[in-house]
Coordinates of C-alpha atoms in Angstrom, one line a residue:
Chain A
X1 CA -62.0 34.5 17.8
X2 CA -61.9 36.9 14.9
X3 CA -58.5 38.2 15.9
X4 CA -57.1 34.7 16.3
X5 CA -58.4 33.7 12.9
X6 CA -56.9 36.7 11.2
X7 CA -53.6 36.0 12.8
X8 CA -53.7 32.5 11.5
X9 CA -54.6 33.7 8.0
X10 CA -51.8 36.1 8.3
X11 CA -49.5 33.3 9.0
X12 CA -50.7 31.3 6.1
X13 CA -50.5 34.3 3.8
X14 CA -47.0 35.0 5.0
X15 CA -46.1 31.4 4.5
X16 CA -47.5 31.5 1.0
X17 CA -45.5 34.6 0.2
X18 CA -42.4 33.0 1.7
X19 CA -42.9 29.9 -0.3
X20 CA -43.3 31.9 -3.5
X21 CA -40.3 34.0 -2.6
X22 CA -38.2 30.9 -2.0
X23 CA -39.4 29.2 -5.2
X24 CA -38.5 32.4 -7.1
X25 CA -35.1 32.5 -5.5
X26 CA -34.6 28.9 -6.4
X27 CA -35.3 29.5 -10.1
X28 CA -33.1 32.6 -10.1
X29 CA -30.2 30.6 -8.7
X30 CA -30.8 27.6 -10.9
X31 CA -30.9 29.6 -14.2
X32 CA -27.1 29.8 -14.6
X33 CA -26.7 26.3 -13.4
X34 CA -29.1 24.8 -15.9
X35 CA -28.0 26.9 -18.8
X36 CA -24.3 26.3 -18.3
X37 CA -24.7 22.7 -17.5
X38 CA -26.6 22.1 -20.7
X39 CA -24.3 24.3 -22.9
X40 CA -20.9 23.2 -21.5
X41 CA -21.6 19.6 -20.6
X42 CA -24.9 18.3 -21.7
X43 CA -24.8 19.5 -25.3
X44 CA -21.2 18.5 -26.1
X45 CA -21.8 15.1 -24.5
X46 CA -24.8 14.5 -26.8
X47 CA -23.1 16.0 -29.8
X48 CA -20.1 13.7 -29.1
X49 CA -22.5 10.8 -29.4
X50 CA -23.7 12.1 -32.7
X51 CA -20.1 12.7 -34.0
X52 CA -19.2 9.1 -33.0
X53 CA -21.5 7.9 -35.9
X54 CA -19.7 10.2 -38.4
X55 CA -16.3 10.3 -40.1
X56 CA -15.4 13.6 -38.5
X57 CA -11.7 14.4 -38.6
X58 CA -11.6 18.0 -37.5
X59 CA -11.8 19.7 -41.0
X60 CA -14.8 18.1 -42.6
X61 CA -17.6 19.5 -40.4
X62 CA -19.4 20.9 -43.5
X63 CA -19.6 17.6 -45.3
X64 CA -20.0 15.1 -42.5
X65 CA -20.9 11.6 -43.6
X66 CA -22.8 9.3 -41.4
X67 CA -21.0 6.0 -41.2
X68 CA -23.5 4.2 -39.0
X69 CA -22.0 1.9 -36.4
X70 CA -18.7 1.5 -38.4
X71 CA -16.7 3.4 -35.8
X72 CA -18.0 1.1 -33.1
X73 CA -17.3 -2.0 -35.1
X74 CA -13.8 -0.7 -35.6
X75 CA -13.3 -0.5 -31.9
X76 CA -13.9 -4.2 -31.6
X77 CA -11.7 -5.1 -34.6
X78 CA -8.9 -2.7 -33.6
X79 CA -6.3 -4.9 -32.1
X80 CA -4.8 -2.0 -30.2
X81 CA -8.1 -1.1 -28.7
X82 CA -8.9 -4.7 -27.6
X83 CA -5.5 -5.4 -26.2
X84 CA -5.3 -2.1 -24.5
X85 CA -8.6 -2.6 -22.8
X86 CA -7.4 -6.0 -21.6
X87 CA -4.3 -4.4 -20.2
X88 CA -6.4 -1.7 -18.5
X89 CA -8.6 -4.3 -16.9
X90 CA -5.5 -6.3 -15.8
X91 CA -4.1 -3.3 -14.0
X92 CA -7.4 -2.4 -12.5
X93 CA -8.0 -5.9 -11.2
X94 CA -4.8 -5.7 -9.2
X95 CA -4.9 -2.1 -8.1
X96 CA -8.5 -1.6 -7.1
X97 CA -8.8 -4.5 -4.6
X98 CA -5.3 -4.1 -3.3
X99 CA -5.7 -0.4 -2.6
X100 CA -9.1 -1.0 -0.9
X101 CA -7.4 -3.5 1.3
X102 CA -4.4 -1.3 2.1
X103 CA -6.7 1.6 2.7
X104 CA -8.8 -0.5 5.2
X105 CA -5.7 -1.7 6.9
X106 CA -4.3 1.8 7.3
X107 CA -7.6 3.0 8.6
X108 CA -7.8 0.2 11.1
X109 CA -4.3 1.0 12.3
X110 CA -5.2 4.6 12.7
X111 CA -8.5 3.8 14.4
X112 CA -6.7 2.4 17.4
X113 CA -6.3 6.0 18.6
X114 CA -2.7 5.8 19.7
X115 CA -0.5 8.8 20.2
X116 CA 0.8 10.5 17.1
X117 CA -2.2 9.6 15.0
X118 CA -2.1 13.0 13.3
X119 CA 1.4 12.4 11.9
X120 CA 0.6 8.9 10.7
X121 CA -2.6 10.0 9.1
X122 CA -0.8 12.8 7.3
X123 CA 1.9 10.5 6.0
X124 CA -0.6 8.0 4.7
X125 CA -2.8 10.6 3.1
X126 CA -0.3 12.9 1.5
X127 CA 0.8 10.7 -1.4
X128 CA -2.8 10.6 -2.7
X129 CA -3.0 14.3 -3.0
X130 CA 0.4 15.1 -4.5
X131 CA 0.0 16.2 -8.2
X132 CA 0.5 13.1 -10.4
X133 CA 3.3 14.8 -12.3
X134 CA 5.2 15.2 -9.1
X135 CA 4.4 11.7 -8.0
X136 CA 5.8 10.2 -11.3
X137 CA 8.9 12.4 -11.1
X138 CA 9.6 11.1 -7.6
X139 CA 9.0 7.5 -8.5
X140 CA 11.1 7.7 -11.6
X141 CA 13.9 8.4 -9.2
X142 CA 13.0 5.3 -7.3
X143 CA 12.8 3.1 -10.4
X144 CA 15.7 4.3 -12.4
X145 CA 18.1 1.4 -13.2
X146 CA 21.3 3.2 -12.2
X147 CA 21.0 4.7 -8.8
X148 CA 17.3 4.1 -8.2
X149 CA 16.4 3.3 -4.6
X150 CA 14.7 0.0 -5.5
X151 CA 17.8 -1.3 -7.2
X152 CA 20.1 0.0 -4.4
X153 CA 18.1 -2.1 -2.0
X154 CA 18.1 -5.1 -4.2
X155 CA 21.8 -4.8 -4.6
X156 CA 22.2 -4.6 -0.9
X157 CA 20.7 -8.0 -0.6
X158 CA 22.7 -9.3 -3.4
X159 CA 20.0 -9.2 -6.0
X160 CA 20.1 -8.3 -9.6
X161 CA 19.5 -4.8 -10.6
X162 CA 16.2 -4.6 -12.4
X163 CA 15.2 -2.4 -15.3
X164 CA 12.0 -1.3 -13.6
X165 CA 10.9 1.0 -16.4
X166 CA 11.6 -1.6 -19.1
X167 CA 9.3 -4.0 -20.9
X168 CA 9.2 -6.7 -18.2
X169 CA 8.7 -4.6 -15.1
X170 CA 6.9 -1.4 -16.2
X171 CA 3.5 -2.8 -15.3
X172 CA 4.7 -3.8 -11.8
X173 CA 6.3 -0.4 -11.4
X174 CA 3.1 1.4 -12.4
X175 CA 1.1 -0.7 -10.0
X176 CA 3.5 0.0 -7.1
X177 CA 3.3 3.7 -7.9
X178 CA -0.5 3.7 -8.0
X179 CA -0.7 1.8 -4.7
X180 CA 1.3 4.5 -3.1
X181 CA -1.8 6.6 -3.4
X182 CA -4.0 4.0 -1.6
X183 CA -4.4 6.2 1.4
X184 CA -6.9 8.5 -0.4
X185 CA -9.9 6.9 1.4
X186 CA -8.5 6.8 5.0
X187 CA -10.3 10.0 6.1
X188 CA -13.7 8.8 5.0
X189 CA -13.0 5.3 6.3
X190 CA -11.9 6.6 9.7
X191 CA -15.0 8.9 9.9
X192 CA -17.2 6.0 9.2
X193 CA -15.4 3.8 11.8
X194 CA -15.8 6.5 14.4
X195 CA -19.6 6.6 13.7
X196 CA -20.0 3.0 14.7
X197 CA -21.8 3.0 18.1
X198 CA -19.5 2.0 20.9
X199 CA -22.1 -0.1 22.7
X200 CA -22.0 -2.6 19.9
X201 CA -18.4 -3.3 20.7
X202 CA -19.1 -3.4 24.4
X203 CA -21.9 -5.9 23.9
X204 CA -19.7 -8.0 21.7
X205 CA -16.9 -7.9 24.4
X206 CA -19.3 -9.1 27.0
X207 CA -20.0 -12.1 24.9
X208 CA -16.3 -12.7 24.6
X209 CA -15.7 -11.7 21.0
X210 CA -12.1 -11.2 20.0
X211 CA -10.6 -8.5 17.8
X212 CA -11.2 -10.3 14.5
X213 CA -14.8 -11.3 15.4
X214 CA -15.5 -7.7 16.2
X215 CA -13.8 -6.6 13.0
X216 CA -15.7 -9.0 10.7
X217 CA -19.0 -8.9 12.5
X218 CA -19.3 -5.2 13.4
X219 CA -16.7 -2.9 11.9
X220 CA -16.6 -4.1 8.3
X221 CA -20.3 -4.6 7.9
X222 CA -21.0 -1.1 9.3
X223 CA -18.5 0.6 7.1
X224 CA -19.4 -1.5 4.0
X225 CA -21.0 1.6 2.3
X226 CA -17.5 3.2 2.4
X227 CA -16.0 0.1 0.9
X228 CA -18.7 0.2 -1.8
X229 CA -17.8 3.9 -2.5
X230 CA -14.1 3.1 -2.7
X231 CA -14.9 0.3 -5.1
X232 CA -17.0 2.3 -7.4
X233 CA -14.7 5.4 -7.5
X234 CA -11.7 3.0 -7.8
X235 CA -13.1 1.2 -10.8
X236 CA -14.0 4.5 -12.5
X237 CA -10.5 6.0 -11.8
X238 CA -8.6 3.0 -12.9
X239 CA -10.4 2.4 -16.2
X240 CA -9.6 5.9 -17.2
X241 CA -5.9 5.5 -16.3
X242 CA -4.0 7.8 -18.6
X243 CA -1.5 10.3 -17.4
X244 CA 0.7 8.1 -15.2
X245 CA 1.7 5.5 -17.8
X246 CA 2.5 8.3 -20.3
X247 CA 4.6 10.1 -17.8
X248 CA 6.3 7.1 -16.4
X249 CA 7.6 5.6 -19.6
X250 CA 7.2 8.2 -22.3
X251 CA 9.2 7.1 -25.4
X252 CA 8.3 8.8 -28.6
X253 CA 6.4 12.1 -28.8
X254 CA 6.2 15.0 -26.4
X255 CA 4.1 15.9 -23.5
X256 CA 0.7 14.2 -23.1
X257 CA 0.8 12.7 -26.6
X258 CA 3.9 10.7 -25.9
X259 CA 3.6 6.9 -26.2
X260 CA 4.2 4.8 -23.1
X261 CA 5.7 1.4 -23.6
X262 CA 3.5 -1.5 -24.6
X263 CA 2.7 -3.2 -21.3
X264 CA 1.2 0.0 -19.9
X265 CA -0.4 1.3 -23.1
X266 CA -3.9 1.7 -21.6
X267 CA -7.2 2.2 -23.3
X268 CA -7.4 5.9 -22.7
X269 CA -3.9 6.4 -24.0
X270 CA -5.1 4.8 -27.2
X271 CA -8.2 7.1 -27.2
X272 CA -6.0 10.2 -26.8
X273 CA -3.7 9.0 -29.6
X274 CA -6.7 8.7 -31.9
X275 CA -8.0 12.2 -31.0
X276 CA -4.9 14.3 -30.5
X277 CA -2.4 12.7 -32.8
X278 CA -4.5 11.0 -35.6
X279 CA -7.4 13.5 -35.4
X280 CA -9.8 10.6 -35.8
X281 CA -12.5 12.4 -33.8
X282 CA -15.4 10.1 -34.8
X283 CA -13.5 7.0 -34.0
X284 CA -12.1 8.5 -30.8
X285 CA -15.5 9.4 -29.6
X286 CA -16.8 6.0 -30.4
X287 CA -14.0 4.6 -28.2
X288 CA -15.0 7.0 -25.4
X289 CA -18.6 5.8 -25.6
X290 CA -17.5 2.2 -25.5
X291 CA -15.5 2.6 -22.3
X292 CA -18.2 4.9 -20.9
X293 CA -20.8 2.1 -21.4
X294 CA -18.5 -0.5 -19.9
X295 CA -17.9 1.7 -16.8
X296 CA -21.7 2.4 -16.5
X297 CA -22.5 -1.4 -16.8
X298 CA -19.8 -2.2 -14.2
X299 CA -21.2 0.4 -11.8
X300 CA -24.7 -1.0 -12.2
X301 CA -23.4 -4.6 -11.6
X302 CA -21.6 -3.4 -8.5
X303 CA -24.7 -1.6 -7.4
X304 CA -26.9 -4.7 -7.9
X305 CA -24.6 -6.9 -5.9
X306 CA -24.4 -4.3 -3.2
X307 CA -27.6 -5.4 -1.5
X308 CA -25.8 -8.7 -0.6
X309 CA -22.8 -7.0 1.1
X310 CA -23.5 -3.4 1.8
X311 CA -25.2 -2.5 5.0
X312 CA -27.4 0.6 4.6
X313 CA -29.0 0.7 8.0
X314 CA -26.5 3.2 9.3
X315 CA -28.0 6.0 7.3
Chain B
X1 CA -6.2 -7.2 35.8
X2 CA -2.5 -7.3 35.4
X3 CA -2.6 -9.4 32.3
X4 CA -5.1 -7.1 30.5
X5 CA -2.9 -4.1 31.0
X6 CA 0.1 -6.2 29.8
X7 CA -2.0 -7.2 26.9
X8 CA -2.8 -3.6 26.2
X9 CA 0.8 -2.6 26.1
X10 CA 1.6 -5.5 23.8
X11 CA -1.2 -4.5 21.4
X12 CA -0.1 -0.9 21.5
X13 CA 3.5 -1.9 20.7
X14 CA 2.3 -4.0 17.8
X15 CA 0.2 -1.1 16.5
X16 CA 3.1 1.3 16.8
X17 CA 5.4 -1.1 15.1
X18 CA 2.9 -1.6 12.2
X19 CA 2.2 2.1 11.9
X20 CA 5.9 2.8 11.9
X21 CA 6.5 0.2 9.2
X22 CA 3.8 1.6 6.9
X23 CA 4.9 5.1 7.6
X24 CA 8.5 4.3 6.5
X25 CA 7.1 2.6 3.3
X26 CA 4.9 5.6 2.5
X27 CA 7.5 8.2 3.3
X28 CA 10.4 6.7 1.5
X29 CA 9.7 7.9 -2.1
X30 CA 9.1 11.4 -0.7
X31 CA 12.2 11.3 1.4
X32 CA 14.3 10.0 -1.5
X33 CA 13.1 12.8 -3.7
X34 CA 13.8 15.4 -1.1
X35 CA 17.3 14.2 -0.3
X36 CA 18.1 13.9 -4.0
X37 CA 16.7 17.4 -4.8
X38 CA 19.7 18.6 -2.7
X39 CA 22.1 16.2 -4.2
X40 CA 25.0 17.3 -6.3
X41 CA 24.2 17.6 -10.1
X42 CA 27.2 15.5 -10.9
X43 CA 26.9 12.8 -8.3
X44 CA 25.0 9.5 -8.1
X45 CA 21.7 9.5 -6.2
X46 CA 22.2 9.1 -2.4
X47 CA 20.2 7.7 0.5
X48 CA 21.8 9.8 3.2
X49 CA 22.5 13.4 2.3
X50 CA 26.2 14.4 2.2
X51 CA 25.8 18.0 1.3
X52 CA 23.0 20.4 0.5
X53 CA 23.0 22.0 -2.9
X54 CA 20.4 24.7 -2.8
X55 CA 21.5 25.7 -6.3
X56 CA 19.2 22.9 -7.7
X57 CA 16.2 24.9 -6.5
X58 CA 17.6 28.0 -8.1
X59 CA 18.1 26.1 -11.4
X60 CA 14.5 24.7 -11.1
X61 CA 13.1 28.2 -11.0
X62 CA 15.4 30.0 -13.3
X63 CA 16.2 27.6 -16.2
X64 CA 12.6 27.6 -17.3
X65 CA 10.1 30.5 -17.1
X66 CA 8.9 29.1 -13.7
X67 CA 7.4 32.4 -12.5
X68 CA 5.3 32.7 -15.6
X69 CA 4.0 29.2 -15.2
X70 CA 3.3 29.8 -11.5
X71 CA 1.4 33.0 -12.3
X72 CA -0.7 31.1 -14.8
X73 CA -1.3 28.4 -12.3
X74 CA -2.5 31.0 -9.7
X75 CA -4.8 32.6 -12.2
X76 CA -6.4 29.3 -13.3
X77 CA -6.7 27.9 -9.8
X78 CA -7.9 31.3 -8.4
X79 CA -10.6 31.5 -11.1
X80 CA -11.7 28.0 -10.6
X81 CA -11.8 28.2 -6.8
X82 CA -13.6 31.5 -6.7
X83 CA -16.3 30.5 -9.1
X84 CA -16.6 27.1 -7.4
X85 CA -17.2 28.7 -4.1
X86 CA -19.8 31.2 -5.2
X87 CA -21.8 29.0 -7.6
X88 CA -21.6 25.6 -6.0
X89 CA -22.5 27.1 -2.6
X90 CA -25.5 28.8 -4.1
X91 CA -26.6 25.7 -5.9
X92 CA -26.2 23.6 -2.8
X93 CA -28.1 26.1 -0.8
X94 CA -30.9 26.2 -3.3
X95 CA -31.2 22.4 -3.4
X96 CA -31.1 22.2 0.4
X97 CA -33.2 25.1 1.6
X98 CA -35.5 26.4 -1.2
X99 CA -38.4 24.1 -1.9
X100 CA -39.7 24.6 -5.4
X101 CA -41.2 22.6 -8.2
X102 CA -38.5 20.9 -10.2
X103 CA -36.0 20.8 -7.4
X104 CA -36.1 17.1 -7.2
X105 CA -35.5 16.2 -10.9
X106 CA -32.7 18.8 -11.1
X107 CA -31.1 17.4 -8.0
X108 CA -31.3 13.9 -9.5
X109 CA -29.6 15.3 -12.6
X110 CA -26.8 16.5 -10.4
X111 CA -26.5 13.1 -8.8
X112 CA -26.4 11.4 -12.3
X113 CA -23.6 13.7 -13.3
X114 CA -21.5 12.4 -10.4
X115 CA -21.6 9.0 -11.9
X116 CA -20.2 10.1 -15.3
X117 CA -16.4 9.7 -15.5
X118 CA -14.7 13.0 -16.2
X119 CA -13.1 12.0 -19.6
X120 CA -16.6 11.3 -21.1
X121 CA -17.5 14.9 -20.7
X122 CA -14.0 16.4 -21.2
X123 CA -13.2 14.9 -24.6
X124 CA -16.4 15.8 -26.4
X125 CA -16.3 19.2 -24.7
X126 CA -12.8 19.8 -26.0
X127 CA -13.7 18.7 -29.6
X128 CA -16.9 20.8 -29.5
X129 CA -15.1 23.9 -28.2
X130 CA -12.2 23.5 -30.5
X131 CA -14.7 23.7 -33.3
X132 CA -16.0 26.9 -31.9
X133 CA -12.4 28.2 -31.9
X134 CA -12.3 28.5 -28.1
X135 CA -8.5 28.4 -27.5
X136 CA -6.0 29.8 -25.1
X137 CA -8.4 31.6 -22.7
X138 CA -9.6 31.2 -19.2
X139 CA -13.1 31.0 -20.5
X140 CA -13.3 27.3 -20.3
X141 CA -12.6 27.4 -16.5
X142 CA -15.2 30.2 -16.1
X143 CA -17.9 28.3 -18.0
X144 CA -17.1 25.0 -16.2
X145 CA -17.1 26.9 -12.9
X146 CA -20.6 28.3 -13.5
X147 CA -21.8 24.9 -14.6
X148 CA -20.8 23.6 -11.1
X149 CA -19.0 20.6 -9.8
X150 CA -21.7 18.0 -9.0
X151 CA -19.8 16.4 -6.1
X152 CA -19.2 19.7 -4.4
X153 CA -22.8 20.8 -4.9
X154 CA -23.9 17.5 -3.4
X155 CA -21.6 18.0 -0.4
X156 CA -22.9 21.5 0.3
X157 CA -26.5 20.3 -0.1
X158 CA -26.0 17.5 2.4
X159 CA -24.4 19.9 4.9
X160 CA -26.9 22.7 4.5
X161 CA -29.9 20.3 4.6
X162 CA -29.2 19.1 8.1
X163 CA -29.0 22.6 9.6
X164 CA -32.1 23.2 11.8
X165 CA -34.8 25.4 10.5
X166 CA -34.8 27.7 13.5
X167 CA -31.5 29.2 12.6
X168 CA -32.9 31.3 9.7
X169 CA -36.2 32.2 11.5
X170 CA -34.8 35.3 13.1
X171 CA -33.4 36.5 9.8
X172 CA -36.7 35.9 8.0
X173 CA -38.6 37.9 10.7
X174 CA -36.1 40.7 10.2
X175 CA -37.1 40.7 6.5
X176 CA -33.9 39.4 5.1
X177 CA -34.1 38.1 1.5
X178 CA -32.5 34.8 0.5
X179 CA -29.2 36.3 -0.4
X180 CA -28.9 38.1 2.9
X181 CA -29.8 34.9 4.7
X182 CA -27.0 33.1 2.8
X183 CA -24.5 35.7 3.7
X184 CA -25.5 36.3 7.4
X185 CA -26.7 32.9 8.4
X186 CA -25.5 30.0 6.3
X187 CA -22.0 31.1 5.3
X188 CA -20.8 31.5 8.9
X189 CA -22.0 28.1 10.0
X190 CA -20.6 26.3 6.9
X191 CA -16.9 27.2 7.4
X192 CA -15.9 23.5 7.8
X193 CA -17.6 22.2 4.7
X194 CA -16.4 25.2 2.6
X195 CA -12.9 24.4 3.7
X196 CA -13.3 20.8 2.7
X197 CA -14.8 21.7 -0.7
X198 CA -12.1 24.3 -1.4
X199 CA -9.5 21.7 -0.5
X200 CA -10.9 19.2 -3.0
X201 CA -11.2 21.8 -5.7
X202 CA -7.6 23.0 -5.0
X203 CA -6.2 19.5 -5.3
X204 CA -8.2 18.9 -8.5
X205 CA -7.2 22.1 -10.3
X206 CA -3.6 22.5 -9.0
X207 CA -2.5 19.2 -10.4
X208 CA -4.7 19.1 -13.4
X209 CA -2.7 18.8 -16.6
X210 CA -5.5 17.6 -18.9
X211 CA -7.6 20.8 -19.3
X212 CA -4.6 23.1 -19.7
X213 CA -3.1 20.7 -22.2
X214 CA -6.2 20.7 -24.3
X215 CA -7.1 24.4 -24.2
X216 CA -3.9 26.4 -23.7
X217 CA -0.7 27.0 -25.6
X218 CA 2.7 26.9 -24.0
X219 CA 2.6 30.6 -23.3
X220 CA -0.3 30.2 -20.9
X221 CA 0.6 26.8 -19.4
X222 CA 0.3 26.4 -15.7
X223 CA 3.0 24.6 -13.7
X224 CA 1.3 21.2 -13.7
X225 CA 1.5 20.8 -17.5
X226 CA 4.7 22.8 -17.9
X227 CA 6.6 20.3 -15.8
X228 CA 5.1 17.4 -17.9
X229 CA 7.8 15.8 -19.8
X230 CA 10.1 18.7 -19.1
X231 CA 13.8 18.5 -19.6
X232 CA 16.0 20.9 -17.8
X233 CA 19.0 21.9 -19.8
X234 CA 22.1 23.5 -18.3
X235 CA 23.5 26.0 -20.8
X236 CA 27.1 25.2 -19.9
X237 CA 26.5 21.4 -20.1
X238 CA 23.5 20.6 -22.3
X239 CA 23.9 16.8 -22.1
X240 CA 23.8 16.7 -18.3
X241 CA 20.9 14.7 -16.8
X242 CA 19.4 17.1 -14.2
X243 CA 17.5 14.7 -12.1
X244 CA 18.0 16.6 -8.9
X245 CA 16.6 19.7 -10.5
X246 CA 13.6 17.8 -11.7
X247 CA 13.1 16.5 -8.2
X248 CA 13.3 20.1 -6.9
X249 CA 10.7 21.2 -9.4
X250 CA 8.4 18.3 -8.4
X251 CA 8.7 19.2 -4.8
X252 CA 8.1 22.9 -5.5
X253 CA 4.9 21.9 -7.2
X254 CA 3.9 19.8 -4.2
X255 CA 4.6 22.3 -1.5
X256 CA 1.3 24.3 -2.0
X257 CA -0.6 21.0 -1.7
X258 CA 1.2 20.2 1.6
X259 CA 0.4 23.7 2.9
X260 CA -3.2 23.5 1.9
X261 CA -3.6 20.1 3.5
X262 CA -2.1 21.2 6.8
X263 CA -4.3 24.3 6.8
X264 CA -7.4 22.3 6.2
X265 CA -6.6 19.1 8.1
X266 CA -8.8 19.8 11.0
X267 CA -11.8 20.7 8.8
X268 CA -11.2 17.7 6.6
X269 CA -11.2 15.3 9.4
X270 CA -14.5 16.8 10.7
X271 CA -16.3 17.5 7.5
X272 CA -15.3 14.7 5.2
X273 CA -18.3 12.6 6.2
X274 CA -20.9 14.9 4.9
X275 CA -20.0 14.5 1.3
X276 CA -19.1 10.9 1.3
X277 CA -22.0 9.3 3.1
X278 CA -24.7 8.9 0.4
X279 CA -27.9 10.5 1.5

């Protein structure tokens, strides 16, 4: 009896020590995380919010003046800012749903488990991981007016040659280029599809369900959390669209501060212009906070609607 | 019975046809770039290669200080990947296996960070650090590396969380401390997820032009930003448009990505679920 009890106490003591040891290790590991996260991300983030209420231009840090919400008011009266956010939304409204649909279609095609799936999967996925600078260089070759592949094809069918990178078509060109990377979600989609229990399909088949019934009643609802994820990440990625337009149609300026042509002058391009060219740090940061708030609100809205269309029972 | 097998071949044929169609659409830009990277400098772009001008690749590497850019790229990506591996794995491990007070709020903080778009951190960070005079060093990658990548931490945490408890019991009885346990027990079983995380980090840093543009000067530029808006100029013929050479440079930049993808493909297909299924 005594021996047994002492063994149990031993166990408890040991467990206690272990718990303490583990907690200690946890704090040791977390110290660099917490410190660096606060210093490198948290503090600049909050400081940026403060700066967005000042007239900071890079040289006047000693005599900063609080300008209240003036910077924010300016965002809503700045024609460039308003029209560029409209353009960004316009592009996102086309690219996000289309790439989700294309991604789903590709995943469904791959799910059929035919021979050569590895090759197909690689070809669909690769464009989404090629560095964007290389993507744009390749697509410029496609779009170029003289000798671009798209115009070669259109000439073959007797069409006019189009100035893809000109004023009228630049937006379409950008959208086509962005859709090339639509395969980025196929790996996760496929994994989710494979996780759908097979007996669901078998049961449906016994009841005589066809391909599309199964697709809309079983597959899509059960991978709806993946679609939700693609939607949220797609919105965030598209609203911060920046490098591709600059690269595709850089006119004046060099490198990242070059100006793309009007139809694809997106909101973030305007932000970078304010910060890196005009050195209007206060105003630029106010613009950052405006689009940040918009993105957060959109995410919340999507999240709120998700209970009507996202199935969470799988997890 | 016969009709169903007939049906099956029909469906398979349709699937193949559709897959082939999409593959052609997806591969065409890449194909066109490859073919034209071998095209003659003085000829119009072609669809079917007539001759292979390897000299374009020679120009792509020698007309600009390509090797210097490549060296910088390797330094940056190496630093970022090394730190990402060490720190994110530790953080993920701590969240998954070390119960302690404060673990939950800290983890929620990590999840919250995942929701913040990158520019909202990057821009204030740049303005802040430029005020401190941080310029032209690798420090920014070091600091950001230690600060961790929320998504990668989350991925490691999800993976390590579902490993059964028994696996570390033997090590505990042997008197291993936490760091020994990580090294001898958890690292070997996490190869898949480490490969996935490294793949994501590689893609993110290899093609990243934003951070180098903000913090570095031309001397220290990596390839990704060096090729940005670059114009190749042939000394003998400065006005010549060197599109084939640009194509060659773009492909050279993409080759490491292809290689890394092919190396990690198996692990990606297996391990990709862990990070993406919200837990």
